Amino acid sequence: MNEALAIPEAHSGAKRAVDLIARATRAEISALWKDGEGPPLASLLRGPETGLVMVQGRIGGGGAPFNMGEVTVSRCSVRLASGTIGHAQALGTDREKARLGAIAHALWQEGTSRERVEQVLLAPVEARLADEHQRKSEETAATRVDFFTMVRGED
Amino acid sequence: MYVAVKGGETAIANAHRLLADKRRGDRSLPAISSEQVIEQLTLAVDRVMAEASLYDRALAALAFRQARGDMIEAIFLLRAYRTTLPRFGTSLPIDTGHMLIERRVSATYKDLPGGQLLGPTFDYTHRLLDPSLLEDGPVEEGERRTEACEPAMRVSDILAGEGLIEGDGTLQEDEGGGDLTREPMEFPMSRDLRLQALARGDEGFLLALGYSTQRGYGRNHPFTGEIRIGEVEIELYVPELGFAVSLGDIRVTECQMVTQFKGSSKVPPQFTRGYGLVFGQSERKAMSMSLVDRALRAREFGEDILAPAQDEEFVLSHCDNVQATGFVEHLKLPHYVDFQAELDLVRRMRGEYEASRPGTQIPQTKEAAE
């Protein structure tokens, strides 16, 4: 989206995973683990913590950036016993979601567990988001005005 | 002599207890939940977020409930909360051109690419109270339309194609990068900082100022080029990952106001612009902001600064309702000593006045009291 910070090809798959985890609900991430089992042990490298990110807009929509206001963001970085490090960051104040998301991100990077993360977490979230996007677009489209011209004349 | 006075602890504790009691109201009614506020009083939540300059629906709903629906108190609570949090960074600029559009209208072009999308608007309602809301009856879902919709290009880009309108705003080399939450205001202020102040400014204040420009106080003959409301993605560059990640989506309202011409010996006449961008769904605020943004560009365009809306120091020093309420409401705090001093002064002045009236013996040589 932003030309200057275009994602290198090597990162595109990684970005998709991180972005989907950010949009997952805590329940969707927790579905990775059976009830009573819980996530694998992971040491906390940073957080989970809540802070602010200043959101920038652009003057006129596409001009110079300006500070519009802040959003709350919660983030966490973890290391699995295998040494793999995972990061998660998402809007809101749900620090537990950030912790679970970081574990999910670490698991996604490991060959043995990537498939499970894809199937149980990423694919369903992707499908849900696509559904929501479609529903919203179609609801908005139903409010589009179709102008018509009244025929005027004497006949 | 200064006399320290203490007291009131019990009264204060009881007052807060009474406040909690009144906030809960009739116990035979269920307590309202934050989720209900978010879902059913959405625009109140949006306003709290916009003017608190902090986007978080759950916290804004909590603040709104805690403040018993008092907007400015809720905004104050959220502002106070944000001061307790560290700053992780600054997002990439949001791209309103890629918005998931919920509403998009233009008053300048009827048939524009993407069309006029009315969305969930109060416009065209008859403003008649609806008693059916008193019953908790079923409500239909939104109608859907599946045929493909062409992308909604920005109206400013349509006009820009012909060169009839000035470009999106640029800043001078020495401007930009400022943040009102970190540095105090200094005048004159660059446009990016003015927009930051207006984006968090009081809706009522900006509405009144925008209205004043329409009534002739800093007239610039506006057209609503475009209003769009919808969700945009927030992206943050994360160095550990080496790329910008998406944090989620927020709803914003954008207004492109197109106003009358400016040209010079070097540039042919073209439309000028005012810009509004606000958290949440609030086209009244976004429109007002864009009117005031344009009015505040008077200096840039060499216009006479005659009206309140064109006076940046006046507008920007007074648009923040948390600052404003702090200074106005501090007047109710004890001023016993100040007032005692003034009472003393007025008694002395009256004594002098009485003494100086005709018929009295004392000659009128006294100076006026300060």
Short mmCIF file of C-alpha atoms in Angstrom, two decimals:
data_model
loop_
_atom_site.label_atom_id
_atom_site.label_comp_id
_atom_site.label_asym_id
_atom_site.label_seq_id
_atom_site.Cartn_x
_atom_site.Cartn_y
_atom_site.Cartn_z
CA MET A 1 0.00 0.00 0.00
CA ASN A 2 2.77 2.40 0.91
CA GLU A 3 5.20 2.56 -2.01
CA ALA A 4 8.24 3.59 0.02
CA LEU A 5 7.83 0.64 2.37
CA ALA A 6 6.84 -2.00 -0.15
CA ILE A 7 7.13 -5.47 1.29
CA PRO A 8 10.00 -7.53 -0.11
CA GLU A 9 8.85 -10.76 -1.73
CA ALA A 10 10.50 -12.82 1.00
CA HIS A 11 8.29 -11.15 3.60
CA SER A 12 4.93 -11.36 1.90
CA GLY A 13 3.98 -14.69 3.47
CA ALA A 14 5.21 -13.59 6.85
CA LYS A 15 3.25 -10.34 6.64
CA ARG A 16 0.07 -12.21 5.77
CA ALA A 17 0.46 -14.38 8.87
CA VAL A 18 1.23 -11.47 11.20
CA ASP A 19 -1.60 -9.37 9.78
CA LEU A 20 -4.15 -12.17 10.14
CA ILE A 21 -3.09 -12.89 13.72
CA ALA A 22 -3.62 -9.19 14.52
CA ARG A 23 -7.19 -9.43 13.27
CA ALA A 24 -7.97 -12.75 14.96
CA THR A 25 -10.02 -12.71 18.15
CA ARG A 26 -8.54 -14.19 21.30
CA ALA A 27 -10.96 -17.11 20.96
CA GLU A 28 -9.86 -17.78 17.39
CA ILE A 29 -6.21 -17.94 18.48
CA SER A 30 -7.05 -20.13 21.47
CA ALA A 31 -8.66 -22.64 19.09
CA LEU A 32 -5.09 -23.73 18.27
CA TRP A 33 -4.99 -25.54 21.58
CA LYS A 34 -7.34 -28.13 22.96
CA ASP A 35 -9.34 -27.25 26.04
CA GLY A 36 -7.26 -27.75 29.17
CA GLU A 37 -4.09 -28.15 27.16
CA GLY A 38 -3.17 -24.52 26.61
CA PRO A 39 -0.36 -23.06 24.54
CA PRO A 40 3.20 -24.43 24.68
CA LEU A 41 5.60 -22.95 27.19
CA ALA A 42 7.10 -19.73 25.93
CA SER A 43 9.33 -17.23 27.68
CA LEU A 44 8.32 -13.60 27.49
CA LEU A 45 10.90 -11.40 25.76
CA ARG A 46 8.81 -8.24 25.81
CA GLY A 47 5.42 -7.52 27.23
CA PRO A 48 2.64 -8.34 26.95
CA GLU A 49 2.14 -4.59 27.17
CA THR A 50 -0.29 -1.92 26.05
CA GLY A 51 0.79 1.39 24.58
CA LEU A 52 -0.08 3.97 21.97
CA VAL A 53 0.62 4.37 18.30
CA MET A 54 0.16 7.79 16.77
CA VAL A 55 -1.96 7.50 13.64
CA GLN A 56 -0.99 9.70 10.74
CA GLY A 57 -3.28 11.04 8.09
CA ARG A 58 -2.29 12.98 5.00
CA ILE A 59 -3.29 16.57 4.27
CA GLY A 60 -5.92 16.50 1.53
CA GLY A 61 -5.88 12.70 1.60
CA GLY A 62 -2.56 12.28 -0.22
CA GLY A 63 -0.34 15.17 0.88
CA ALA A 64 2.08 15.72 3.74
CA PRO A 65 1.50 13.55 6.83
CA PHE A 66 -0.03 14.94 10.01
CA ASN A 67 -0.79 13.41 13.38
CA MET A 68 -4.45 12.58 13.60
CA GLY A 69 -4.70 10.95 17.01
CA GLU A 70 -3.62 7.79 18.78
CA VAL A 71 -4.78 4.18 18.96
CA THR A 72 -4.22 1.70 21.77
CA VAL A 73 -2.01 -1.21 20.76
CA SER A 74 -1.06 -4.32 22.72
CA ARG A 75 2.03 -6.28 21.80
CA CYS A 76 4.13 -9.20 22.95
CA SER A 77 7.29 -11.05 21.94
CA VAL A 78 7.94 -14.63 23.08
CA ARG A 79 10.53 -17.37 22.62
CA LEU A 80 9.50 -21.01 22.38
CA ALA A 81 11.58 -23.75 23.99
CA SER A 82 12.92 -24.44 20.48
CA GLY A 83 14.31 -20.91 20.36
CA THR A 84 11.86 -19.60 17.77
CA ILE A 85 10.78 -16.02 18.48
CA GLY A 86 7.27 -14.79 17.77
CA HIS A 87 5.85 -11.26 17.74
CA ALA A 88 2.28 -10.05 17.85
CA GLN A 89 0.76 -6.58 17.90
CA ALA A 90 -2.84 -5.54 17.47
CA LEU A 91 -5.24 -2.68 18.16
CA GLY A 92 -6.83 -2.67 21.60
CA THR A 93 -5.88 -3.46 25.15
CA ASP A 94 -6.10 -7.27 25.08
CA ARG A 95 -2.63 -8.25 26.33
CA GLU A 96 -3.52 -11.93 26.64
CA LYS A 97 -4.48 -11.96 22.96
CA ALA A 98 -1.08 -10.41 22.19
CA ARG A 99 0.71 -13.12 24.17
CA LEU A 100 -1.22 -15.94 22.51
CA GLY A 101 -0.76 -14.26 19.13
CA ALA A 102 3.01 -14.11 19.60
CA ILE A 103 3.04 -17.84 20.42
CA ALA A 104 0.92 -18.50 17.32
CA HIS A 105 3.34 -16.44 15.23
CA ALA A 106 6.30 -18.45 16.57
CA LEU A 107 4.49 -21.73 15.85
CA TRP A 108 3.69 -20.56 12.33
CA GLN A 109 7.43 -20.14 11.70
CA GLU A 110 8.19 -23.73 12.68
CA GLY A 111 7.88 -26.35 9.97
CA THR A 112 6.22 -28.87 12.28
CA SER A 113 3.39 -26.61 13.38
CA ARG A 114 2.93 -24.20 10.46
CA GLU A 115 0.29 -26.34 8.76
CA ARG A 116 -1.80 -26.49 11.90
CA VAL A 117 -1.64 -22.71 12.38
CA GLU A 118 -2.62 -22.25 8.74
CA GLN A 119 -5.59 -24.57 8.94
CA VAL A 120 -6.94 -23.88 12.42
CA LEU A 121 -6.18 -20.18 12.71
CA LEU A 122 -5.18 -18.31 9.55
CA ALA A 123 -7.54 -19.87 7.03
CA PRO A 124 -10.70 -19.43 9.15
CA VAL A 125 -9.77 -15.84 10.05
CA GLU A 126 -9.08 -15.07 6.41
CA ALA A 127 -12.44 -16.53 5.44
CA ARG A 128 -14.25 -14.58 8.16
CA LEU A 129 -12.61 -11.33 7.12
CA ALA A 130 -13.49 -11.95 3.47
CA ASP A 131 -17.12 -12.62 4.45
CA GLU A 132 -17.30 -9.47 6.53
CA HIS A 133 -15.69 -7.43 3.78
CA GLN A 134 -18.16 -8.74 1.25
CA ARG A 135 -21.16 -8.20 3.50
CA LYS A 136 -20.16 -4.61 4.24
CA SER A 137 -19.45 -3.85 0.57
CA GLU A 138 -22.78 -5.28 -0.52
CA GLU A 139 -24.73 -3.46 2.18
CA THR A 140 -23.11 -0.19 1.14
CA ALA A 141 -23.70 -0.95 -2.54
CA ALA A 142 -27.43 -1.35 -1.81
CA THR A 143 -27.48 2.31 -0.76
CA ARG A 144 -25.98 3.51 -4.07
CA VAL A 145 -28.17 6.05 -5.83
CA ASP A 146 -29.27 5.15 -9.34
CA PHE A 147 -30.21 8.45 -10.90
CA PHE A 148 -32.78 8.47 -13.62
CA THR A 149 -34.04 11.32 -15.74
CA MET A 150 -37.73 12.14 -15.79
CA VAL A 151 -38.94 12.38 -19.37
CA ARG A 152 -40.31 15.84 -19.87
CA GLY A 153 -42.34 17.00 -22.85
CA GLU A 154 -45.77 17.53 -24.20
CA ASP A 155 -46.59 14.23 -25.92
CA MET B 1 -1.21 35.78 56.50
CA TYR B 2 -1.93 32.46 54.78
CA VAL B 3 -4.17 30.06 56.62
CA ALA B 4 -4.26 26.45 55.46
CA VAL B 5 -7.77 25.05 55.68
CA LYS B 6 -8.56 21.37 55.74
CA GLY B 7 -11.82 19.51 55.77
CA GLY B 8 -14.40 17.95 53.57
CA GLU B 9 -13.01 14.41 53.37
CA THR B 10 -16.23 12.85 54.56
CA ALA B 11 -18.33 15.11 52.37
CA ILE B 12 -16.22 14.21 49.33
CA ALA B 13 -16.39 10.48 50.04
CA ASN B 14 -20.14 10.67 50.44
CA ALA B 15 -20.50 12.79 47.30
CA HIS B 16 -18.63 10.15 45.27
CA ARG B 17 -20.76 7.42 46.80
CA LEU B 18 -23.86 9.37 45.83
CA LEU B 19 -22.46 9.84 42.33
CA ALA B 20 -22.03 6.07 41.97
CA ASP B 21 -25.58 5.59 43.24
CA LYS B 22 -27.03 8.10 40.76
CA ARG B 23 -24.96 6.62 37.95
CA ARG B 24 -26.48 3.21 38.60
CA GLY B 25 -29.98 4.70 38.83
CA ASP B 26 -33.02 2.51 39.39
CA ARG B 27 -31.71 -0.89 40.54
CA SER B 28 -34.78 -2.65 39.16
CA LEU B 29 -33.47 -1.87 35.65
CA PRO B 30 -30.58 -3.90 34.22
CA ALA B 31 -27.20 -2.12 34.20
CA ILE B 32 -26.09 -0.98 30.75
CA SER B 33 -23.03 -2.77 29.39
CA SER B 34 -20.10 -1.35 27.43
CA GLU B 35 -20.97 -3.72 24.60
CA GLN B 36 -24.47 -2.22 24.44
CA VAL B 37 -23.01 1.28 24.38
CA ILE B 38 -20.58 0.33 21.60
CA GLU B 39 -23.27 -1.32 19.52
CA GLN B 40 -26.24 0.96 20.13
CA LEU B 41 -24.76 4.35 21.02
CA THR B 42 -21.97 4.09 18.47
CA LEU B 43 -21.84 7.73 17.48
CA ALA B 44 -21.47 8.83 21.11
CA VAL B 45 -18.50 6.45 21.39
CA ASP B 46 -17.10 7.88 18.15
CA ARG B 47 -17.30 11.42 19.45
CA VAL B 48 -15.55 10.53 22.69
CA MET B 49 -12.74 8.86 20.74
CA ALA B 50 -12.39 11.73 18.28
CA GLU B 51 -12.14 14.48 20.86
CA ALA B 52 -10.07 12.42 23.30
CA SER B 53 -7.75 11.82 20.32
CA LEU B 54 -7.61 8.14 21.26
CA TYR B 55 -9.24 5.40 19.24
CA ASP B 56 -10.40 2.57 21.49
CA ARG B 57 -14.10 1.71 21.46
CA ALA B 58 -14.09 -0.31 24.67
CA LEU B 59 -12.34 2.39 26.70
CA ALA B 60 -14.46 5.16 25.18
CA ALA B 61 -17.64 3.24 26.07
CA LEU B 62 -16.39 2.73 29.61
CA ALA B 63 -15.59 6.44 29.90
CA PHE B 64 -19.02 7.35 28.55
CA ARG B 65 -20.74 5.14 31.12
CA GLN B 66 -18.51 6.32 33.94
CA ALA B 67 -19.29 9.93 33.00
CA ARG B 68 -23.05 9.23 33.02
CA GLY B 69 -23.18 10.28 29.37
CA ASP B 70 -21.38 13.59 29.92
CA MET B 71 -19.33 13.82 26.71
CA ILE B 72 -16.64 16.20 27.87
CA GLU B 73 -16.18 14.34 31.16
CA ALA B 74 -15.80 11.09 29.18
CA ILE B 75 -13.31 12.75 26.82
CA PHE B 76 -11.39 14.03 29.85
CA LEU B 77 -11.27 10.50 31.33
CA LEU B 78 -9.91 9.03 28.12
CA ARG B 79 -7.34 11.82 27.72
CA ALA B 80 -6.19 11.21 31.27
CA TYR B 81 -5.89 7.48 30.59
CA ARG B 82 -3.73 7.98 27.50
CA THR B 83 -1.14 9.85 29.54
CA THR B 84 -0.45 6.61 31.46
CA LEU B 85 0.62 4.71 28.34
CA PRO B 86 3.98 4.62 26.54
CA ARG B 87 4.19 5.53 22.86
CA PHE B 88 5.19 2.54 20.72
CA GLY B 89 5.60 4.49 17.52
CA THR B 90 3.92 6.28 14.66
CA SER B 91 1.82 4.55 12.03
CA LEU B 92 2.36 4.80 8.32
CA PRO B 93 -0.03 7.44 6.98
CA ILE B 94 -3.48 5.94 6.49
CA ASP B 95 -4.68 5.64 2.91
CA THR B 96 -8.24 6.92 2.66
CA GLY B 97 -8.18 6.10 -1.06
CA HIS B 98 -8.21 2.41 -0.09
CA MET B 99 -10.97 2.76 2.48
CA LEU B 100 -13.61 0.05 2.86
CA ILE B 101 -16.34 2.57 2.14
CA GLU B 102 -19.55 2.68 4.21
CA ARG B 103 -20.73 6.02 2.92
CA ARG B 104 -19.51 8.29 0.16
CA VAL B 105 -21.30 11.30 -1.24
CA SER B 106 -20.30 14.23 -3.39
CA ALA B 107 -22.20 17.49 -3.76
CA THR B 108 -20.13 18.53 -6.78
CA TYR B 109 -20.59 15.59 -9.17
CA LYS B 110 -23.75 13.59 -9.58
CA ASP B 111 -22.35 10.73 -11.65
CA LEU B 112 -18.89 10.05 -10.34
CA PRO B 113 -16.91 6.81 -10.42
CA GLY B 114 -18.14 4.59 -7.60
CA GLY B 115 -21.39 6.54 -7.34
CA GLN B 116 -23.20 8.19 -4.48
CA LEU B 117 -23.26 5.68 -1.60
CA LEU B 118 -25.63 6.89 1.10
CA GLY B 119 -24.69 4.37 3.79
CA PRO B 120 -26.30 4.50 7.25
CA THR B 121 -27.33 8.16 7.14
CA PHE B 122 -29.84 10.28 9.04
CA ASP B 123 -30.27 12.37 5.88
CA TYR B 124 -33.70 12.02 4.24
CA THR B 125 -35.27 10.81 7.49
CA HIS B 126 -38.18 13.02 8.50
CA ARG B 127 -36.88 13.64 11.99
CA LEU B 128 -40.07 12.27 13.48
CA LEU B 129 -39.74 10.42 16.76
CA ASP B 130 -40.16 6.71 16.20
CA PRO B 131 -42.25 5.05 18.93
CA SER B 132 -41.46 1.61 17.49
CA LEU B 133 -38.04 1.89 19.15
CA LEU B 134 -39.85 1.65 22.50
CA GLU B 135 -40.56 -1.97 21.64
CA ASP B 136 -37.63 -4.35 21.30
CA GLY B 137 -38.97 -5.73 18.05
CA PRO B 138 -37.03 -7.47 15.27
CA VAL B 139 -34.99 -5.22 12.97
CA GLU B 140 -34.25 -6.14 9.39
CA GLU B 141 -30.66 -6.57 8.26
CA GLY B 142 -29.26 -4.27 5.62
CA GLU B 143 -30.25 -4.96 2.02
CA ARG B 144 -27.44 -6.28 -0.16
CA ARG B 145 -26.51 -5.55 -3.75
CA THR B 146 -24.10 -7.96 -5.33
CA GLU B 147 -23.36 -6.41 -8.73
CA ALA B 148 -19.79 -5.18 -8.97
CA CYS B 149 -19.14 -1.60 -7.97
CA GLU B 150 -16.40 0.40 -9.64
CA PRO B 151 -13.79 1.80 -7.26
CA ALA B 152 -14.67 5.15 -5.71
CA MET B 153 -11.89 7.49 -6.77
CA ARG B 154 -11.33 10.66 -4.83
CA VAL B 155 -13.19 13.70 -6.15
CA SER B 156 -10.04 15.75 -5.66
CA ASP B 157 -8.27 13.42 -8.10
CA ILE B 158 -11.05 13.92 -10.66
CA LEU B 159 -10.67 17.70 -10.48
CA ALA B 160 -6.89 17.42 -10.35
CA GLY B 161 -6.96 15.63 -13.72
CA GLU B 162 -7.99 18.91 -15.33
CA GLY B 163 -5.65 21.00 -13.16
CA LEU B 164 -8.65 22.92 -11.82
CA ILE B 165 -7.88 22.34 -8.16
CA GLU B 166 -4.83 22.75 -5.99
CA GLY B 167 -2.98 19.56 -5.05
CA ASP B 168 -3.11 17.70 -1.75
CA GLY B 169 -1.38 19.86 0.84
CA THR B 170 2.38 20.04 1.05
CA LEU B 171 4.45 21.61 3.79
CA GLN B 172 7.45 23.93 3.68
CA GLU B 173 10.84 22.32 4.21
CA ASP B 174 11.11 23.52 7.79
CA GLU B 175 7.61 22.29 8.67
CA GLY B 176 6.26 18.87 9.55
CA GLY B 177 7.01 16.27 12.17
CA GLY B 178 5.48 18.27 14.99
CA ASP B 179 3.21 16.73 17.59
CA LEU B 180 0.93 18.78 19.83
CA THR B 181 0.93 16.05 22.45
CA ARG B 182 4.69 16.55 22.87
CA GLU B 183 5.34 20.24 22.29
CA PRO B 184 3.41 23.34 23.31
CA MET B 185 1.55 25.36 20.69
CA GLU B 186 3.47 28.13 18.97
CA PHE B 187 2.06 30.57 16.47
CA PRO B 188 2.05 30.80 13.54
CA MET B 189 1.40 27.09 13.31
CA SER B 190 2.04 24.89 10.27
CA ARG B 191 -0.95 23.21 8.63
CA ASP B 192 -0.13 19.71 9.89
CA LEU B 193 -0.25 20.90 13.50
CA ARG B 194 -3.41 22.91 12.87
CA LEU B 195 -5.08 19.78 11.51
CA GLN B 196 -3.96 17.79 14.55
CA ALA B 197 -5.54 20.40 16.81
CA LEU B 198 -8.74 20.53 14.76
CA ALA B 199 -9.04 16.72 14.60
CA ARG B 200 -9.26 16.65 18.42
CA GLY B 201 -11.18 19.93 18.67
CA ASP B 202 -14.66 20.31 20.12
CA GLU B 203 -17.33 19.48 17.57
CA GLY B 204 -19.66 22.23 18.76
CA PHE B 205 -16.95 24.88 18.65
CA LEU B 206 -15.82 23.89 15.15
CA LEU B 207 -19.42 23.64 13.97
CA ALA B 208 -20.11 27.19 15.14
CA LEU B 209 -16.93 28.51 13.50
CA GLY B 210 -17.63 26.64 10.26
CA TYR B 211 -21.15 28.07 10.31
CA SER B 212 -19.76 31.56 10.87
CA THR B 213 -17.67 31.28 7.68
CA GLN B 214 -20.81 30.41 5.73
CA ARG B 215 -22.65 33.40 7.17
CA GLY B 216 -19.99 35.79 5.94
CA TYR B 217 -17.33 35.86 8.66
CA GLY B 218 -14.42 34.74 6.49
CA ARG B 219 -16.48 33.67 3.55
CA ASN B 220 -14.92 31.24 1.09
CA HIS B 221 -17.93 29.72 -0.72
CA PRO B 222 -17.52 26.00 -0.13
CA PHE B 223 -18.79 22.91 -1.93
CA THR B 224 -18.63 19.48 -0.40
CA GLY B 225 -16.36 17.80 -2.93
CA GLU B 226 -16.62 14.53 -1.09
CA ILE B 227 -17.42 12.95 2.23
CA ARG B 228 -16.34 9.38 2.80
CA ILE B 229 -16.78 7.21 5.87
CA GLY B 230 -15.32 3.76 6.29
CA GLU B 231 -12.56 1.57 7.61
CA VAL B 232 -8.89 2.10 6.95
CA GLU B 233 -5.97 -0.10 7.88
CA ILE B 234 -3.43 0.98 10.49
CA GLU B 235 0.10 -0.13 9.64
CA LEU B 236 3.15 0.10 11.86
CA TYR B 237 6.73 -0.58 10.86
CA VAL B 238 8.13 -3.22 13.23
CA PRO B 239 11.95 -3.34 13.09
CA GLU B 240 12.12 -6.83 14.61
CA LEU B 241 10.16 -8.16 11.64
CA GLY B 242 11.65 -5.85 9.03
CA PHE B 243 8.33 -4.82 7.51
CA ALA B 244 5.20 -2.84 8.24
CA VAL B 245 2.51 -4.93 9.92
CA SER B 246 -1.20 -4.33 9.95
CA LEU B 247 -2.57 -3.65 13.44
CA GLY B 248 -6.23 -3.70 12.44
CA ASP B 249 -8.78 -1.28 11.03
CA ILE B 250 -10.33 1.89 12.36
CA ARG B 251 -13.32 3.86 11.11
CA VAL B 252 -12.69 7.42 9.99
CA THR B 253 -14.64 10.21 8.30
CA GLU B 254 -12.98 12.34 5.65
CA CYS B 255 -14.27 15.55 4.09
CA GLN B 256 -12.83 17.30 1.05
CA MET B 257 -14.24 20.81 0.92
CA VAL B 258 -13.72 22.63 -2.37
CA THR B 259 -13.75 26.41 -2.16
CA GLN B 260 -13.34 29.35 -4.47
CA PHE B 261 -10.45 30.28 -6.53
CA LYS B 262 -6.97 31.47 -6.04
CA GLY B 263 -4.47 32.22 -8.74
CA SER B 264 -1.45 34.39 -9.32
CA SER B 265 0.67 35.66 -12.19
CA LYS B 266 2.37 32.25 -12.19
CA VAL B 267 -0.56 29.93 -11.43
CA PRO B 268 -3.91 30.13 -13.26
CA PRO B 269 -7.01 30.38 -11.07
CA GLN B 270 -7.95 27.11 -9.43
CA PHE B 271 -10.17 25.82 -6.66
CA THR B 272 -8.68 25.74 -3.18
CA ARG B 273 -9.39 23.12 -0.56
CA GLY B 274 -10.09 22.51 3.08
CA TYR B 275 -9.58 19.10 4.65
CA GLY B 276 -11.26 17.27 7.49
CA LEU B 277 -10.34 13.87 8.94
CA VAL B 278 -11.93 12.54 12.12
CA PHE B 279 -11.97 9.29 14.09
CA GLY B 280 -15.26 7.42 13.82
CA GLN B 281 -18.40 8.37 11.93
CA SER B 282 -18.92 12.11 12.21
CA GLU B 283 -19.47 14.02 9.02
CA ARG B 284 -20.66 17.11 10.89
CA LYS B 285 -17.28 17.33 12.60
CA ALA B 286 -15.31 16.48 9.44
CA MET B 287 -17.21 19.11 7.43
CA SER B 288 -16.75 21.75 10.13
CA MET B 289 -13.06 20.88 10.36
CA SER B 290 -12.58 21.29 6.62
CA LEU B 291 -14.32 24.68 6.64
CA VAL B 292 -12.15 25.88 9.51
CA ASP B 293 -8.99 24.41 7.93
CA ARG B 294 -9.70 26.44 4.80
CA ALA B 295 -10.46 29.59 6.79
CA LEU B 296 -7.17 29.21 8.69
CA ARG B 297 -5.26 29.18 5.40
CA ALA B 298 -6.08 32.88 4.94
CA ARG B 299 -2.48 33.94 5.51
CA GLU B 300 -1.19 31.42 2.97
CA PHE B 301 -3.54 32.83 0.32
CA GLY B 302 -2.97 36.48 1.23
CA GLU B 303 -6.57 36.94 2.36
CA ASP B 304 -7.52 39.63 4.87
CA ILE B 305 -7.78 38.14 8.35
CA LEU B 306 -10.97 39.74 9.61
CA ALA B 307 -13.12 36.92 11.00
CA PRO B 308 -12.74 34.77 14.11
CA ALA B 309 -12.48 31.54 12.08
CA GLN B 310 -9.42 32.94 10.25
CA ASP B 311 -7.57 33.80 13.46
CA GLU B 312 -5.45 30.73 14.17
CA GLU B 313 -4.40 31.77 17.64
CA PHE B 314 -8.03 32.34 18.62
CA VAL B 315 -9.32 29.13 17.02
CA LEU B 316 -6.56 26.75 18.04
CA SER B 317 -6.19 28.08 21.58
CA HIS B 318 -9.87 27.55 22.26
CA CYS B 319 -10.92 24.46 20.30
CA ASP B 320 -9.78 21.90 22.88
CA ASN B 321 -12.72 21.19 25.17
CA VAL B 322 -10.64 19.52 27.88
CA GLN B 323 -8.48 22.62 28.24
CA ALA B 324 -11.53 24.84 28.01
CA THR B 325 -13.53 22.96 30.60
CA GLY B 326 -10.54 22.87 32.93
CA PHE B 327 -10.20 26.60 32.98
CA VAL B 328 -13.90 27.41 33.07
CA GLU B 329 -14.68 24.80 35.72
CA HIS B 330 -11.76 25.74 37.95
CA LEU B 331 -13.81 28.83 38.82
CA LYS B 332 -15.98 26.71 41.09
CA LEU B 333 -13.03 25.72 43.27
CA PRO B 334 -12.42 27.67 46.47
CA HIS B 335 -11.34 31.25 45.78
CA TYR B 336 -12.09 32.39 49.33
CA VAL B 337 -8.87 34.36 49.81
CA ASP B 338 -8.93 36.01 46.37
CA PHE B 339 -12.51 37.00 46.90
CA GLN B 340 -11.79 38.34 50.40
CA ALA B 341 -9.11 40.56 48.87
CA GLU B 342 -11.51 41.86 46.24
CA LEU B 343 -14.21 42.48 48.85
CA ASP B 344 -11.70 44.52 50.77
CA LEU B 345 -10.82 46.47 47.66
CA VAL B 346 -14.39 47.26 46.68
CA ARG B 347 -15.14 48.42 50.22
CA ARG B 348 -12.18 50.78 50.04
CA MET B 349 -13.24 52.06 46.60
CA ARG B 350 -16.76 52.70 47.86
CA GLY B 351 -15.37 54.57 50.83
CA GLU B 352 -13.37 56.76 48.48
CA TYR B 353 -16.39 57.23 46.20
CA GLU B 354 -18.60 58.28 49.11
CA ALA B 355 -15.95 60.63 50.34
CA SER B 356 -15.57 62.23 46.92
CA ARG B 357 -19.25 62.98 46.29
CA PRO B 358 -20.29 66.65 46.02
CA GLY B 359 -21.16 68.08 49.37
CA THR B 360 -18.43 66.30 51.12
CA GLN B 361 -15.46 68.19 52.40
CA ILE B 362 -12.71 66.18 50.77
CA PRO B 363 -11.35 67.57 47.43
CA GLN B 364 -11.49 65.22 44.39
CA THR B 365 -7.87 64.47 43.95
CA LYS B 366 -7.94 60.74 44.42
CA GLU B 367 -6.76 58.54 41.60
CA ALA B 368 -8.98 55.78 40.34
CA ALA B 369 -8.44 52.53 42.10
CA GLU B 370 -6.87 49.82 39.98
#
